[in-house]
Every structure is written in C-alpha cells, then in structure tokens.
Amino acid sequence: MSAGVVGFALILLVAIMLAGKYLRVKLKFLQKILLPSSIIAGILALVAGDQVIGRLADVINWDWLADGGLFTEDIYTVWSSLPGLLISVVFATLFLGARIPKPGRVVKLAGPQLSIGIAYGSGQYVVGLLLAVLILAPLFDVDEKFGALIEIAFEGGHGTAAGMQPAFDDVGMPEATDLALAMATVGLVAGIIVGMGFLNWAVRKGKTQVIKNIDQQSESELQGLYTSDEQVSAGKQTARPNSIEPLTLHMAVVGVAIIIGWLLLELITWIENMLWGQPDSVFVSESDGTTLLGYIPLFPLAMIGGVIVQLFLDKTGRTELIDHEMMKRIQGLGLDLLIASALATISLSVIADYWQAFVLLSVVG
C-alpha cells in the first residue's frame, strides 16, 4: 500500500468528519440527543462502504461500488489500523501539560473517582461474566470471555474498545472488537437518552439547583458551536514558531511518551518470557509457559510514559514547555478520528452472527 493511499485515507476521514459536523448543525434530532460528530461521521463512512452501499453493486449493476462501496478497500484497511494507534495518543496526553501533584494529593483528588470506577467496573464484569456463563455460552455457544465486553464497552467506551483490539486478537476472539464498538455506541446513545429523560423529569419536579428550564440551551449550544463572543483559546504557544511550531513540539512530546510506553511493554514482556512465559523460563518446568503480561495493550503504558515525561519536566523546572490545553486538543483530535475510523470499519456481519449476544449484553449493560 502506497503512502499516497494512506494520506488520502486520512484526508477522506477528516472530510467525513466535517460532513458529520454539518449534519449535527442542521438536523434537530441529532442535536436533541447530543450525538457527537465523530459518531455521525463513523456511521456515514460505514454506510458508504462495501457493507451497505457496496451491497447495491449487484442490484444496480454498478461494478465500481463492489470494491469498498464509495471508497476503495484500501481506504478501509488504513482506517481499520488507526484506532489501535490513536488510543495510545489519547492516553499519552492525559497527564501531559499539568504538574503531577504529590501522592497524597493524588489520592485525595482521584480516590473517590477511582473507587466508584472500580465499583462500577467490577459490577459490570460480574454481571457480564455471569450472563456469559449461564446464558450465552450454553445457549448460543459464545465464548465466556465475551462477558467482559460490558465493562469494556460501557465504562471504557469507544476508545478502550478499539484499543483492546490487539488483546482480543491475541486471545482468539477478534469478533469482540466489533461487538464492543457497537455496544459502546448503544451505551452512549442510551445514556444520553435516559439521562436527558431523568433530567427533564427532575427539572419539571423542581429537583434541580442549576438548570431550572430544560429549554435553557441556546441554538449554538445545541449545534455544538461557539458564538463570536463565547470563543475561547485552544491553547498557549510555549515555543517560538520561528524555532519550532508549538503544535509540532507537543506532538513530539506525545511521541516520546508513546515510545517510553512501548519500551516498558517490551521490558515487562521480556521479563515475563524470562521468568514464566516460555517453556525454558526460570519458573517453568514441564508446561509451555503462561502468558499474562504479554496481553497488556500499549495504551495504558503510553499513559505511564506520559506521566514519566511530565515528572521529568516538573523535576527539571520545564513544566511550562507543555500546555495542557494544547494537549487536550491533540487528545480530542485523536479521539474523534479514533471513533470515526473504528465505527467506519465495524463488521456488520459479525454483529449479525452474534446478534443474540449483542442484544443481551447491550440490554444487561
């Protein structure tokens, strides 16, 4: 595959993102459910592909639609490889640009959120695995590990679902990626609709303190745009552009964080192989070894890489070199492209094959 195809695939993806934003601005029902433009774009790209429009090739005798629909198969191949890369960008930027607080402060700030996250996640794992063991596996011959998709899709979201693709492939369940992405979409839309329903009820009953009128949102808020007097800065320039473009500097730091994460992953994989992961490992005698750490995806270690980079900047007194708002813009770009490309390449045939599991996991989740 040529570099030109890769570049054109990226150009097409951002163009479809613009089309998704246009629909969000123009269509009232999309505004009412607060659907992000990235999801709209992903659905547009999915419909334009060989799984929907491409199926019309035989019906209307347009052979040019057979290879990828409106786009070529190579375009979708490029898009399918993006989520696994972009999720590392999203996680690497989480702690970059803001001074890392002391451990005690971290516990005080993150402790409650971490506790509720663990509680919700653990509950979703328990419910999902029970569903898989008691119903999905015996009735529909579905792998029990599919029960973990509730937590991955509903608490993790599109980013985690896409980022777990290498791990899903390694454990022999590649179909889980498509199901998790579809479930994440169901969870997002259902959460918005149910949440808005509860909010409407609370406003009518006078149980809210901030929002007193559900129609308080302006047209620009519903469209997801700022008016001219509401616009805010996207970030600060921390380097002089005549030496290096500030965005280039920030992207370079993100790259360093991801490289550190990759080195950490290689290190722990090597340690595992030396100790228990291979037949000739130190603590393995007669078995073939056990792989545990080798299934860890790159993106959580990219986050640790970001923490290491930020700690280095803090210790050397160069914290001001990185602007957190600029990092949030990079993170947002990565997440938008991740969601759009992941949804664009979902396999509808996989969802059709596992529709019972998909419906049950989505409803229970």
CSV table of C-alpha atoms in Angstrom, one decimal:
chain,number,residue,atom,x,y,z
A,1,MET,CA,0.0,0.0,0.0
A,2,SER,CA,1.4,3.3,-1.0
A,3,ALA,CA,1.9,6.4,1.1
A,4,GLY,CA,-0.5,8.2,-1.2
A,5,VAL,CA,-3.3,5.8,-0.2
A,6,VAL,CA,-2.6,6.3,3.5
A,7,GLY,CA,-2.5,10.1,3.1
A,8,PHE,CA,-5.7,10.2,1.0
A,9,ALA,CA,-7.5,7.9,3.6
A,10,LEU,CA,-6.7,10.4,6.3
A,11,ILE,CA,-7.9,13.3,4.1
A,12,LEU,CA,-11.2,11.4,3.4
A,13,LEU,CA,-11.7,10.7,7.1
A,14,VAL,CA,-11.4,14.4,8.2
A,15,ALA,CA,-13.7,15.3,5.3
A,16,ILE,CA,-16.3,12.9,6.5
A,17,MET,CA,-15.8,14.4,10.0
A,18,LEU,CA,-16.8,17.7,8.5
A,19,ALA,CA,-19.9,16.1,6.9
A,20,GLY,CA,-20.8,14.7,10.3
A,21,LYS,CA,-20.5,18.1,11.9
A,22,TYR,CA,-22.6,19.6,9.2
A,23,LEU,CA,-25.4,17.1,9.9
A,24,ARG,CA,-25.1,17.8,13.7
A,25,VAL,CA,-25.6,21.5,13.0
A,26,LYS,CA,-28.5,21.1,10.6
A,27,LEU,CA,-30.5,18.2,12.0
A,28,LYS,CA,-32.5,18.9,15.1
A,29,PHE,CA,-32.9,15.3,16.3
A,30,LEU,CA,-29.1,14.9,16.3
A,31,GLN,CA,-28.9,18.0,18.4
A,32,LYS,CA,-31.6,16.8,20.8
A,33,ILE,CA,-29.7,13.6,21.6
A,34,LEU,CA,-26.3,15.4,21.7
A,35,LEU,CA,-24.7,12.9,19.4
A,36,PRO,CA,-21.0,13.7,18.8
A,37,SER,CA,-20.0,14.5,15.2
A,38,SER,CA,-17.4,11.7,15.3
A,39,ILE,CA,-20.1,9.0,15.8
A,40,ILE,CA,-22.2,10.6,13.0
A,41,ALA,CA,-19.1,10.6,10.7
A,42,GLY,CA,-18.3,7.0,11.6
A,43,ILE,CA,-21.8,5.9,10.7
A,44,LEU,CA,-21.7,7.8,7.4
A,45,ALA,CA,-18.4,6.1,6.5
A,46,LEU,CA,-19.8,2.7,7.5
A,47,VAL,CA,-22.9,3.2,5.3
A,48,ALA,CA,-20.7,4.4,2.4
A,49,GLY,CA,-18.6,1.3,2.5
A,50,ASP,CA,-19.0,-2.2,1.0
A,51,GLN,CA,-21.2,-3.5,3.8
A,52,VAL,CA,-24.1,-1.2,2.9
A,53,ILE,CA,-23.8,0.8,-0.3
A,54,GLY,CA,-21.4,-1.8,-1.7
A,55,ARG,CA,-24.1,-4.4,-1.5
A,56,LEU,CA,-26.0,-2.3,-4.1
A,57,ALA,CA,-23.4,-3.1,-6.7
A,58,ASP,CA,-25.1,-6.3,-7.8
A,59,VAL,CA,-28.6,-4.8,-7.6
A,60,ILE,CA,-28.0,-1.8,-9.8
A,61,ASN,CA,-25.1,-3.3,-11.8
A,62,TRP,CA,-22.6,-0.6,-10.8
A,63,ASP,CA,-19.4,-2.7,-10.5
A,64,TRP,CA,-17.4,0.2,-9.3
A,65,LEU,CA,-19.2,0.0,-6.0
A,66,ALA,CA,-18.2,-3.6,-5.4
A,67,ASP,CA,-14.7,-2.7,-4.1
A,68,GLY,CA,-15.3,-0.8,-0.9
A,69,GLY,CA,-18.5,1.0,-1.8
A,70,LEU,CA,-18.0,4.7,-2.4
A,71,PHE,CA,-14.4,4.2,-1.3
A,72,THR,CA,-11.8,1.5,-2.0
A,73,GLU,CA,-11.0,-1.4,0.2
A,74,ASP,CA,-7.5,0.0,0.8
A,75,ILE,CA,-9.1,3.1,2.3
A,76,TYR,CA,-10.9,1.0,4.9
A,77,THR,CA,-7.7,-1.0,5.5
A,78,VAL,CA,-6.0,2.2,6.5
A,79,TRP,CA,-8.9,3.3,8.7
A,80,SER,CA,-9.0,-0.1,10.4
A,81,SER,CA,-5.4,0.3,11.6
A,82,LEU,CA,-6.0,3.8,13.1
A,83,PRO,CA,-7.8,3.0,16.4
A,84,GLY,CA,-5.0,0.9,17.8
A,85,LEU,CA,-2.5,3.7,17.2
A,86,LEU,CA,-4.7,6.7,18.2
A,87,ILE,CA,-5.8,5.2,21.5
A,88,SER,CA,-2.2,5.5,22.6
A,89,VAL,CA,-2.2,9.1,21.6
A,90,VAL,CA,-5.3,9.7,23.7
A,91,PHE,CA,-3.9,8.1,26.8
A,92,ALA,CA,-0.4,9.5,26.4
A,93,THR,CA,-1.8,13.1,26.6
A,94,LEU,CA,-3.9,12.5,29.8
A,95,PHE,CA,-1.3,13.9,32.2
A,96,LEU,CA,0.9,15.9,29.9
A,97,GLY,CA,1.0,19.7,30.5
A,98,ALA,CA,-0.2,19.7,34.1
A,99,ARG,CA,2.2,19.4,37.1
A,100,ILE,CA,1.9,16.0,38.7
A,101,PRO,CA,0.6,16.5,42.3
A,102,LYS,CA,2.2,14.8,45.3
A,103,PRO,CA,0.9,11.2,46.1
A,104,GLY,CA,-1.3,12.4,49.0
A,105,ARG,CA,-2.9,15.0,46.8
A,106,VAL,CA,-3.5,12.4,44.0
A,107,VAL,CA,-5.2,10.1,46.5
A,108,LYS,CA,-7.4,12.8,47.8
A,109,LEU,CA,-8.4,14.0,44.3
A,110,ALA,CA,-8.6,10.7,42.4
A,111,GLY,CA,-9.6,8.4,45.3
A,112,PRO,CA,-13.3,8.9,45.2
A,113,GLN,CA,-13.5,8.7,41.4
A,114,LEU,CA,-11.2,5.7,41.3
A,115,SER,CA,-13.3,3.9,43.9
A,116,ILE,CA,-16.6,4.4,42.1
A,117,GLY,CA,-14.9,3.4,38.8
A,118,ILE,CA,-13.7,0.2,40.3
A,119,ALA,CA,-17.1,-0.5,41.9
A,120,TYR,CA,-18.9,0.0,38.6
A,121,GLY,CA,-16.4,-1.8,36.6
A,122,SER,CA,-16.3,-4.8,38.9
A,123,GLY,CA,-20.1,-5.0,38.9
A,124,GLN,CA,-20.1,-4.9,35.1
A,125,TYR,CA,-17.6,-7.7,35.0
A,126,VAL,CA,-19.5,-9.8,37.4
A,127,VAL,CA,-22.9,-9.3,35.7
A,128,GLY,CA,-21.4,-9.8,32.2
A,129,LEU,CA,-19.5,-12.9,33.0
A,130,LEU,CA,-22.5,-14.4,34.8
A,131,LEU,CA,-24.6,-13.7,31.7
A,132,ALA,CA,-21.9,-15.3,29.5
A,133,VAL,CA,-21.5,-18.4,31.7
A,134,LEU,CA,-25.2,-19.0,32.4
A,135,ILE,CA,-26.8,-18.0,29.1
A,136,LEU,CA,-24.5,-17.0,26.3
A,137,ALA,CA,-22.2,-20.0,26.4
A,138,PRO,CA,-24.7,-22.8,26.9
A,139,LEU,CA,-27.4,-21.4,24.7
A,140,PHE,CA,-25.6,-19.7,21.9
A,141,ASP,CA,-22.1,-21.3,22.0
A,142,VAL,CA,-20.4,-17.9,22.8
A,143,ASP,CA,-17.1,-17.8,24.5
A,144,GLU,CA,-17.4,-16.9,28.2
A,145,LYS,CA,-14.9,-14.2,27.8
A,146,PHE,CA,-17.4,-12.1,25.8
A,147,GLY,CA,-19.0,-11.3,29.2
A,148,ALA,CA,-16.1,-8.8,29.7
A,149,LEU,CA,-17.4,-6.7,26.9
A,150,ILE,CA,-20.0,-4.9,29.1
A,151,GLU,CA,-17.3,-3.3,31.1
A,152,ILE,CA,-15.0,-2.6,28.2
A,153,ALA,CA,-17.8,-1.0,26.1
A,154,PHE,CA,-20.0,0.7,28.7
A,155,GLU,CA,-17.3,2.0,31.1
A,156,GLY,CA,-14.4,2.0,28.7
A,157,GLY,CA,-16.2,3.5,25.7
A,158,HIS,CA,-15.2,3.6,22.1
A,159,GLY,CA,-11.5,4.3,22.8
A,160,THR,CA,-11.0,1.4,25.1
A,161,ALA,CA,-13.0,-0.9,22.8
A,162,ALA,CA,-10.8,0.0,19.8
A,163,GLY,CA,-7.6,-0.1,21.9
A,164,MET,CA,-8.3,-3.6,23.1
A,165,GLN,CA,-8.3,-5.0,19.5
A,166,PRO,CA,-4.7,-6.4,19.7
A,167,ALA,CA,-5.6,-8.2,23.0
A,168,PHE,CA,-8.8,-9.5,21.6
A,169,ASP,CA,-6.9,-10.9,18.6
A,170,ASP,CA,-4.2,-12.5,20.9
A,171,VAL,CA,-6.8,-14.4,22.9
A,172,GLY,CA,-8.6,-15.7,19.8
A,173,MET,CA,-11.7,-13.5,19.9
A,174,PRO,CA,-11.2,-10.9,17.1
A,175,GLU,CA,-15.0,-10.5,16.8
A,176,ALA,CA,-15.1,-8.9,20.2
A,177,THR,CA,-13.8,-5.6,18.8
A,178,ASP,CA,-16.8,-5.1,16.5
A,179,LEU,CA,-19.2,-6.1,19.2
A,180,ALA,CA,-17.6,-3.8,21.8
A,181,LEU,CA,-17.6,-0.8,19.5
A,182,ALA,CA,-21.3,-1.4,18.6
A,183,MET,CA,-22.1,-1.8,22.3
A,184,ALA,CA,-20.2,1.4,23.1
A,185,THR,CA,-22.4,3.2,20.6
A,186,VAL,CA,-25.5,1.7,22.2
A,187,GLY,CA,-24.3,2.7,25.6
A,188,LEU,CA,-23.5,6.3,24.6
A,189,VAL,CA,-26.9,6.9,22.9
A,190,ALA,CA,-28.9,5.1,25.6
A,191,GLY,CA,-27.0,7.0,28.3
A,192,ILE,CA,-27.8,10.3,26.6
A,193,ILE,CA,-31.5,9.5,26.0
A,194,VAL,CA,-32.1,8.0,29.5
A,195,GLY,CA,-30.0,10.8,31.1
A,196,MET,CA,-32.0,13.5,29.3
A,197,GLY,CA,-35.2,11.8,30.3
A,198,PHE,CA,-34.2,11.9,34.0
A,199,LEU,CA,-33.1,15.5,33.6
A,200,ASN,CA,-36.4,16.5,32.1
A,201,TRP,CA,-38.2,14.8,35.0
A,202,ALA,CA,-36.0,16.4,37.6
A,203,VAL,CA,-36.5,19.9,36.1
A,204,ARG,CA,-40.3,19.5,35.9
A,205,LYS,CA,-40.4,18.3,39.5
A,206,GLY,CA,-38.2,21.2,40.7
A,207,LYS,CA,-35.4,18.9,42.0
A,208,THR,CA,-32.5,20.7,40.2
A,209,GLN,CA,-30.5,23.6,41.5
A,210,VAL,CA,-28.6,24.8,38.4
A,211,ILE,CA,-31.0,24.1,35.5
A,212,LYS,CA,-34.4,25.4,36.0
A,213,ASN,CA,-35.6,25.3,32.4
A,214,ILE,CA,-34.8,22.4,30.1
A,215,ASP,CA,-35.0,24.9,27.2
A,216,GLN,CA,-32.2,27.0,28.5
A,217,GLN,CA,-29.7,25.7,25.9
A,218,SER,CA,-29.1,28.1,23.1
A,219,GLU,CA,-29.1,27.2,19.5
A,220,SER,CA,-25.3,27.4,19.4
A,221,GLU,CA,-25.0,25.0,22.3
A,222,LEU,CA,-27.3,22.5,20.6
A,223,GLN,CA,-25.3,22.8,17.4
A,224,GLY,CA,-22.0,22.4,19.3
A,225,LEU,CA,-20.6,25.8,18.3
A,226,TYR,CA,-19.4,28.9,20.0
A,227,THR,CA,-20.7,32.3,19.1
A,228,SER,CA,-18.1,35.1,18.4
A,229,ASP,CA,-18.3,36.4,21.9
A,230,GLU,CA,-18.0,33.0,23.5
A,231,GLN,CA,-14.9,31.7,21.8
A,232,VAL,CA,-12.0,30.6,24.0
A,233,SER,CA,-8.4,30.0,23.4
A,234,ALA,CA,-7.5,26.4,22.3
A,235,GLY,CA,-4.1,26.6,23.9
A,236,LYS,CA,-0.9,28.6,24.6
A,237,GLN,CA,2.2,28.8,22.4
A,238,THR,CA,5.0,27.6,24.5
A,239,ALA,CA,7.7,27.8,21.8
A,240,ARG,CA,8.5,30.5,19.3
A,241,PRO,CA,7.3,29.4,15.8
A,242,ASN,CA,10.5,30.6,14.2
A,243,SER,CA,12.3,27.7,16.0
A,244,ILE,CA,9.6,25.0,16.1
A,245,GLU,CA,5.9,25.1,15.7
A,246,PRO,CA,4.3,24.8,19.1
A,247,LEU,CA,1.9,22.0,17.9
A,248,THR,CA,4.9,20.1,16.5
A,249,LEU,CA,6.6,20.4,19.9
A,250,HIS,CA,3.6,19.0,21.7
A,251,MET,CA,3.2,16.2,19.1
A,252,ALA,CA,6.9,15.3,19.6
A,253,VAL,CA,6.4,15.0,23.4
A,254,VAL,CA,3.4,12.8,22.8
A,255,GLY,CA,5.6,10.6,20.6
A,256,VAL,CA,8.3,10.4,23.3
A,257,ALA,CA,5.6,9.3,25.8
A,258,ILE,CA,4.4,6.6,23.5
A,259,ILE,CA,7.9,5.3,22.8
A,260,ILE,CA,8.6,5.1,26.6
A,261,GLY,CA,5.3,3.2,26.9
A,262,TRP,CA,6.4,0.8,24.1
A,263,LEU,CA,9.8,0.3,25.8
A,264,LEU,CA,8.0,-0.5,29.1
A,265,LEU,CA,5.8,-3.0,27.3
A,266,GLU,CA,8.8,-4.7,25.7
A,267,LEU,CA,10.6,-4.8,29.1
A,268,ILE,CA,7.7,-6.4,31.0
A,269,THR,CA,7.2,-8.9,28.2
A,270,TRP,CA,10.8,-9.8,28.2
A,271,ILE,CA,10.8,-10.3,32.0
A,272,GLU,CA,7.7,-12.5,31.7
A,273,ASN,CA,9.3,-14.6,29.0
A,274,MET,CA,12.4,-15.0,31.1
A,275,LEU,CA,10.5,-16.0,34.3
A,276,TRP,CA,7.4,-17.9,33.3
A,277,GLY,CA,6.2,-17.1,29.7
A,278,GLN,CA,8.2,-19.6,27.7
A,279,PRO,CA,8.9,-23.4,28.0
A,280,ASP,CA,12.5,-22.7,29.0
A,281,SER,CA,11.7,-19.9,31.5
A,282,VAL,CA,13.2,-20.0,35.0
A,283,PHE,CA,10.0,-21.0,36.8
A,284,VAL,CA,8.6,-23.3,34.1
A,285,SER,CA,9.5,-27.0,34.2
A,286,GLU,CA,7.1,-29.1,32.1
A,287,SER,CA,4.5,-26.8,30.8
A,288,ASP,CA,4.6,-24.4,27.8
A,289,GLY,CA,4.7,-21.3,30.0
A,290,THR,CA,1.9,-18.9,30.8
A,291,THR,CA,1.4,-15.5,29.1
A,292,LEU,CA,-0.2,-12.8,31.2
A,293,LEU,CA,1.7,-9.5,30.8
A,294,GLY,CA,2.0,-10.1,27.1
A,295,TYR,CA,-1.7,-9.4,26.6
A,296,ILE,CA,-1.4,-5.9,28.0
A,297,PRO,CA,-2.1,-3.4,25.2
A,298,LEU,CA,0.2,-0.4,24.6
A,299,PHE,CA,-2.2,2.4,25.5
A,300,PRO,CA,-2.1,2.2,29.4
A,301,LEU,CA,1.7,2.1,29.2
A,302,ALA,CA,1.6,5.1,26.9
A,303,MET,CA,-0.2,6.9,29.7
A,304,ILE,CA,2.6,5.9,32.1
A,305,GLY,CA,5.0,7.2,29.6
A,306,GLY,CA,3.2,10.5,29.7
A,307,VAL,CA,3.5,10.6,33.5
A,308,ILE,CA,7.2,9.9,33.3
A,309,VAL,CA,7.7,12.7,30.7
A,310,GLN,CA,5.7,15.1,32.9
A,311,LEU,CA,7.6,14.2,36.0
A,312,PHE,CA,10.9,14.8,34.2
A,313,LEU,CA,9.7,18.2,33.1
A,314,ASP,CA,8.5,19.0,36.6
A,315,LYS,CA,11.8,17.9,38.2
A,316,THR,CA,13.9,19.9,35.7
A,317,GLY,CA,11.7,23.1,36.1
A,318,ARG,CA,10.5,23.0,32.5
A,319,THR,CA,6.8,22.4,33.1
A,320,GLU,CA,5.8,25.5,31.2
A,321,LEU,CA,7.2,23.9,27.9
A,322,ILE,CA,4.0,21.9,27.6
A,323,ASP,CA,0.5,23.4,27.6
A,324,HIS,CA,-2.3,21.2,28.9
A,325,GLU,CA,-5.0,22.8,26.8
A,326,MET,CA,-2.9,22.1,23.7
A,327,MET,CA,-2.6,18.5,24.8
A,328,LYS,CA,-6.3,18.3,25.2
A,329,ARG,CA,-6.7,19.5,21.6
A,330,ILE,CA,-4.4,16.7,20.4
A,331,GLN,CA,-6.3,14.3,22.6
A,332,GLY,CA,-9.6,15.4,21.2
A,333,LEU,CA,-8.4,15.1,17.6
A,334,GLY,CA,-7.1,11.6,18.3
A,335,LEU,CA,-10.3,10.6,19.9
A,336,ASP,CA,-12.5,12.0,17.1
A,337,LEU,CA,-10.5,10.2,14.4
A,338,LEU,CA,-10.4,7.0,16.5
A,339,ILE,CA,-14.2,6.9,17.0
A,340,ALA,CA,-14.9,7.7,13.4
A,341,SER,CA,-12.5,5.2,11.9
A,342,ALA,CA,-13.5,2.5,14.4
A,343,LEU,CA,-17.2,2.8,13.6
A,344,ALA,CA,-16.5,3.0,9.9
A,345,THR,CA,-14.8,-0.4,9.9
A,346,ILE,CA,-17.2,-2.3,12.2
A,347,SER,CA,-18.1,-5.6,10.7
A,348,LEU,CA,-21.9,-5.8,10.4
A,349,SER,CA,-21.6,-9.4,9.5
A,350,VAL,CA,-20.0,-10.2,12.9
A,351,ILE,CA,-22.8,-8.3,14.7
A,352,ALA,CA,-25.3,-10.3,12.6
A,353,ASP,CA,-23.6,-13.6,13.5
A,354,TYR,CA,-23.6,-12.7,17.2
A,355,TRP,CA,-26.8,-10.7,17.4
A,356,GLN,CA,-28.2,-12.7,20.4
A,357,ALA,CA,-25.1,-12.0,22.4
A,358,PHE,CA,-25.0,-8.4,21.2
A,359,VAL,CA,-28.6,-7.7,22.2
A,360,LEU,CA,-28.4,-9.5,25.6
A,361,LEU,CA,-25.1,-7.8,26.6
A,362,SER,CA,-26.4,-4.4,25.5
A,363,VAL,CA,-29.6,-4.7,27.4
A,364,VAL,CA,-28.0,-6.1,30.5
A,365,GLY,CA,-25.2,-3.5,30.3
